[in-house]
Amino acid sequence: MDKFALIILAVVIVLIIRQLIPKKVDGFDLLGLPIMAIIRTYAGLPDKLDSVIIAELVSLLALGAVVGYWQAKKTKVFYRDNQLCTVGGYPYIIGWIAILAGKVIILLLFNFSAIVSSFDAGQEQFTNEITRFSADWLIWSTITASSILYSLTLYRNHPGIRGFIHERLKKVGQ
């Protein structure tokens, strides 16, 4: 894992932990994370996508979308000291655990025979196969779906979030 990936991983972990306490709404949570996830997904896409990888991708996108929607439904949006705030709490963390567990389950479902045969072939072959199947871009695609559905659901269900996003987009457009 390169230094850039470690920095991004640290940022994502901080964002997850920040959901445990009430915090002022900021543009990175609602707009920046989805954009960063899209960029990381696109940057890691392989040249060729076979049918197994496409099926795995669709499954992970569906998982991410469901988790993002669920996280947003469980997020509390409120005003404190005239500041728009959110708190995701433990359901937000449970959603991330579901994404990681779902990724492992989907990896095994779609690649079980290849993983077993590589395990029989030896440690080095097994490690190479696991690395290939657990591609970084697939994880980022799940985060993309999750963060987009999270932001869209909050946008749709909370007028304060809707106003915040419109204001932020106006600033970007100027």
Short mmCIF file of C-alpha atoms in Angstrom, two decimals:
data_model
loop_
_atom_site.label_atom_id
_atom_site.label_comp_id
_atom_site.label_asym_id
_atom_site.label_seq_id
_atom_site.Cartn_x
_atom_site.Cartn_y
_atom_site.Cartn_z
CA MET A 1 0.00 0.00 0.00
CA ASP A 2 1.49 3.33 -1.03
CA LYS A 3 1.64 6.47 1.13
CA PHE A 4 -1.28 8.11 -0.70
CA ALA A 5 -3.53 5.11 -0.05
CA LEU A 6 -2.57 5.15 3.63
CA ILE A 7 -3.45 8.84 3.90
CA ILE A 8 -6.82 8.26 2.25
CA LEU A 9 -7.48 5.27 4.53
CA ALA A 10 -6.68 7.45 7.56
CA VAL A 11 -9.06 10.17 6.31
CA VAL A 12 -11.87 7.63 5.82
CA ILE A 13 -11.30 6.21 9.32
CA VAL A 14 -11.43 9.72 10.81
CA LEU A 15 -14.67 10.42 8.90
CA ILE A 16 -16.20 7.22 10.24
CA ILE A 17 -15.19 7.97 13.83
CA ARG A 18 -16.49 11.54 13.50
CA GLN A 19 -19.97 10.10 12.97
CA LEU A 20 -20.11 9.03 16.63
CA ILE A 21 -20.40 12.58 17.93
CA PRO A 22 -22.61 15.46 16.77
CA LYS A 23 -20.73 17.60 14.27
CA LYS A 24 -21.37 20.56 12.06
CA VAL A 25 -22.31 19.58 8.52
CA ASP A 26 -19.47 20.12 6.08
CA GLY A 27 -19.09 19.74 2.35
CA PHE A 28 -16.54 16.95 2.48
CA ASP A 29 -18.89 14.44 4.11
CA LEU A 30 -21.71 15.13 1.66
CA LEU A 31 -19.85 15.99 -1.55
CA GLY A 32 -16.12 15.40 -1.11
CA LEU A 33 -16.19 11.76 -0.08
CA PRO A 34 -18.40 10.69 -3.02
CA ILE A 35 -16.18 12.59 -5.45
CA MET A 36 -12.99 11.14 -3.94
CA ALA A 37 -14.48 7.63 -4.08
CA ILE A 38 -15.47 8.05 -7.74
CA ILE A 39 -11.95 9.21 -8.61
CA ARG A 40 -10.31 6.32 -6.72
CA THR A 41 -12.68 3.82 -8.38
CA TYR A 42 -12.01 5.18 -11.85
CA ALA A 43 -8.24 5.35 -11.29
CA GLY A 44 -8.10 1.69 -10.29
CA LEU A 45 -10.33 0.20 -12.98
CA PRO A 46 -8.64 -2.62 -14.86
CA ASP A 47 -8.38 -2.52 -18.64
CA LYS A 48 -10.67 -5.51 -19.06
CA LEU A 49 -13.70 -6.48 -17.01
CA ASP A 50 -14.79 -10.09 -17.30
CA SER A 51 -18.27 -11.30 -16.39
CA VAL A 52 -17.25 -12.44 -12.89
CA ILE A 53 -15.76 -9.05 -12.04
CA ILE A 54 -18.84 -7.28 -13.44
CA ALA A 55 -21.13 -9.48 -11.33
CA GLU A 56 -18.98 -8.81 -8.27
CA LEU A 57 -19.04 -5.08 -9.01
CA VAL A 58 -22.83 -5.00 -9.39
CA SER A 59 -23.22 -6.92 -6.12
CA LEU A 60 -20.89 -4.53 -4.31
CA LEU A 61 -22.65 -1.48 -5.75
CA ALA A 62 -25.99 -2.85 -4.56
CA LEU A 63 -24.53 -3.55 -1.12
CA GLY A 64 -23.05 -0.05 -0.94
CA ALA A 65 -26.31 1.57 -2.03
CA VAL A 66 -28.34 -0.32 0.58
CA VAL A 67 -25.86 0.49 3.35
CA GLY A 68 -25.65 4.17 2.36
CA TYR A 69 -29.43 4.50 2.32
CA TRP A 70 -29.72 2.75 5.70
CA GLN A 71 -26.98 4.91 7.22
CA ALA A 72 -28.69 8.09 6.05
CA LYS A 73 -32.05 6.95 7.43
CA LYS A 74 -30.41 6.38 10.82
CA THR A 75 -28.49 9.69 10.79
CA LYS A 76 -29.94 12.39 13.00
CA VAL A 77 -30.00 15.89 11.48
CA PHE A 78 -30.60 18.81 13.84
CA TYR A 79 -29.67 22.41 14.62
CA ARG A 80 -27.43 23.22 17.56
CA ASP A 81 -26.44 26.83 18.24
CA ASN A 82 -27.86 27.79 14.80
CA GLN A 83 -25.51 25.26 13.15
CA LEU A 84 -26.77 22.37 11.05
CA CYS A 85 -25.40 19.19 12.64
CA THR A 86 -25.53 15.45 12.06
CA VAL A 87 -24.69 12.38 14.04
CA GLY A 88 -24.65 8.92 12.53
CA GLY A 89 -23.86 7.07 15.70
CA TYR A 90 -23.32 3.35 15.90
CA PRO A 91 -25.58 2.51 12.92
CA TYR A 92 -23.07 4.35 10.73
CA ILE A 93 -20.21 2.17 12.02
CA ILE A 94 -22.35 -0.95 11.67
CA GLY A 95 -22.91 0.03 8.03
CA TRP A 96 -19.15 0.16 7.40
CA ILE A 97 -18.71 -3.21 9.09
CA ALA A 98 -21.47 -4.57 6.82
CA ILE A 99 -19.62 -3.20 3.79
CA LEU A 100 -16.38 -4.91 4.82
CA ALA A 101 -18.09 -8.19 5.72
CA GLY A 102 -20.15 -8.06 2.52
CA LYS A 103 -17.00 -7.49 0.49
CA VAL A 104 -15.41 -10.63 1.96
CA ILE A 105 -18.57 -12.69 1.42
CA ILE A 106 -18.94 -11.49 -2.18
CA LEU A 107 -15.24 -12.16 -2.79
CA LEU A 108 -15.70 -15.72 -1.59
CA LEU A 109 -18.95 -16.29 -3.49
CA PHE A 110 -17.58 -15.23 -6.84
CA ASN A 111 -14.04 -16.54 -6.49
CA PHE A 112 -14.21 -19.52 -4.13
CA SER A 113 -12.88 -22.15 -6.53
CA ALA A 114 -9.99 -19.93 -7.67
CA ILE A 115 -9.10 -19.12 -4.05
CA VAL A 116 -9.18 -22.79 -3.03
CA SER A 117 -7.04 -23.90 -6.00
CA SER A 118 -4.53 -21.10 -5.35
CA PHE A 119 -4.39 -22.14 -1.68
CA ASP A 120 -3.53 -25.67 -2.80
CA ALA A 121 -0.86 -24.25 -5.15
CA GLY A 122 1.03 -22.62 -2.29
CA GLN A 123 1.39 -19.51 -0.15
CA GLU A 124 2.71 -17.19 -2.88
CA GLN A 125 -0.01 -18.13 -5.40
CA PHE A 126 -2.69 -17.77 -2.70
CA THR A 127 -1.41 -14.32 -1.73
CA ASN A 128 -1.35 -13.22 -5.38
CA GLU A 129 -4.93 -14.40 -5.96
CA ILE A 130 -6.29 -12.74 -2.81
CA THR A 131 -4.58 -9.48 -3.79
CA ARG A 132 -6.04 -9.69 -7.29
CA PHE A 133 -9.56 -10.47 -6.06
CA SER A 134 -9.59 -7.81 -3.36
CA ALA A 135 -8.79 -5.00 -5.77
CA ASP A 136 -8.72 -1.50 -4.32
CA TRP A 137 -11.09 -0.14 -6.97
CA LEU A 138 -13.80 -2.63 -5.98
CA ILE A 139 -13.72 -1.42 -2.39
CA TRP A 140 -13.84 2.19 -3.60
CA SER A 141 -16.79 1.39 -5.86
CA THR A 142 -18.71 0.18 -2.79
CA ILE A 143 -17.76 3.35 -0.91
CA THR A 144 -18.88 5.37 -3.95
CA ALA A 145 -22.33 3.79 -3.97
CA SER A 146 -22.66 4.08 -0.21
CA SER A 147 -21.59 7.72 0.04
CA ILE A 148 -23.70 8.81 -2.95
CA LEU A 149 -26.86 7.16 -1.59
CA TYR A 150 -26.06 8.55 1.87
CA SER A 151 -25.81 12.11 0.51
CA LEU A 152 -28.84 11.77 -1.79
CA THR A 153 -31.02 10.35 0.98
CA LEU A 154 -30.06 13.11 3.40
CA TYR A 155 -30.64 15.65 0.60
CA ARG A 156 -34.10 14.26 -0.12
CA ASN A 157 -35.23 13.87 3.49
CA HIS A 158 -33.83 16.97 5.21
CA PRO A 159 -34.48 20.53 3.99
CA GLY A 160 -31.49 21.81 5.96
CA ILE A 161 -29.14 19.44 4.14
CA ARG A 162 -30.77 20.36 0.83
CA GLY A 163 -30.15 24.06 1.50
CA PHE A 164 -26.57 23.39 2.58
CA ILE A 165 -25.78 21.45 -0.61
CA HIS A 166 -27.39 24.11 -2.84
CA GLU A 167 -25.37 26.81 -1.08
CA ARG A 168 -22.14 24.81 -1.41
CA LEU A 169 -22.74 24.15 -5.11
CA LYS A 170 -23.40 27.86 -5.72
CA LYS A 171 -20.02 28.66 -4.17
CA VAL A 172 -18.34 26.11 -6.41
CA GLY A 173 -20.07 27.57 -9.48
CA GLN A 174 -18.82 31.10 -8.81
#
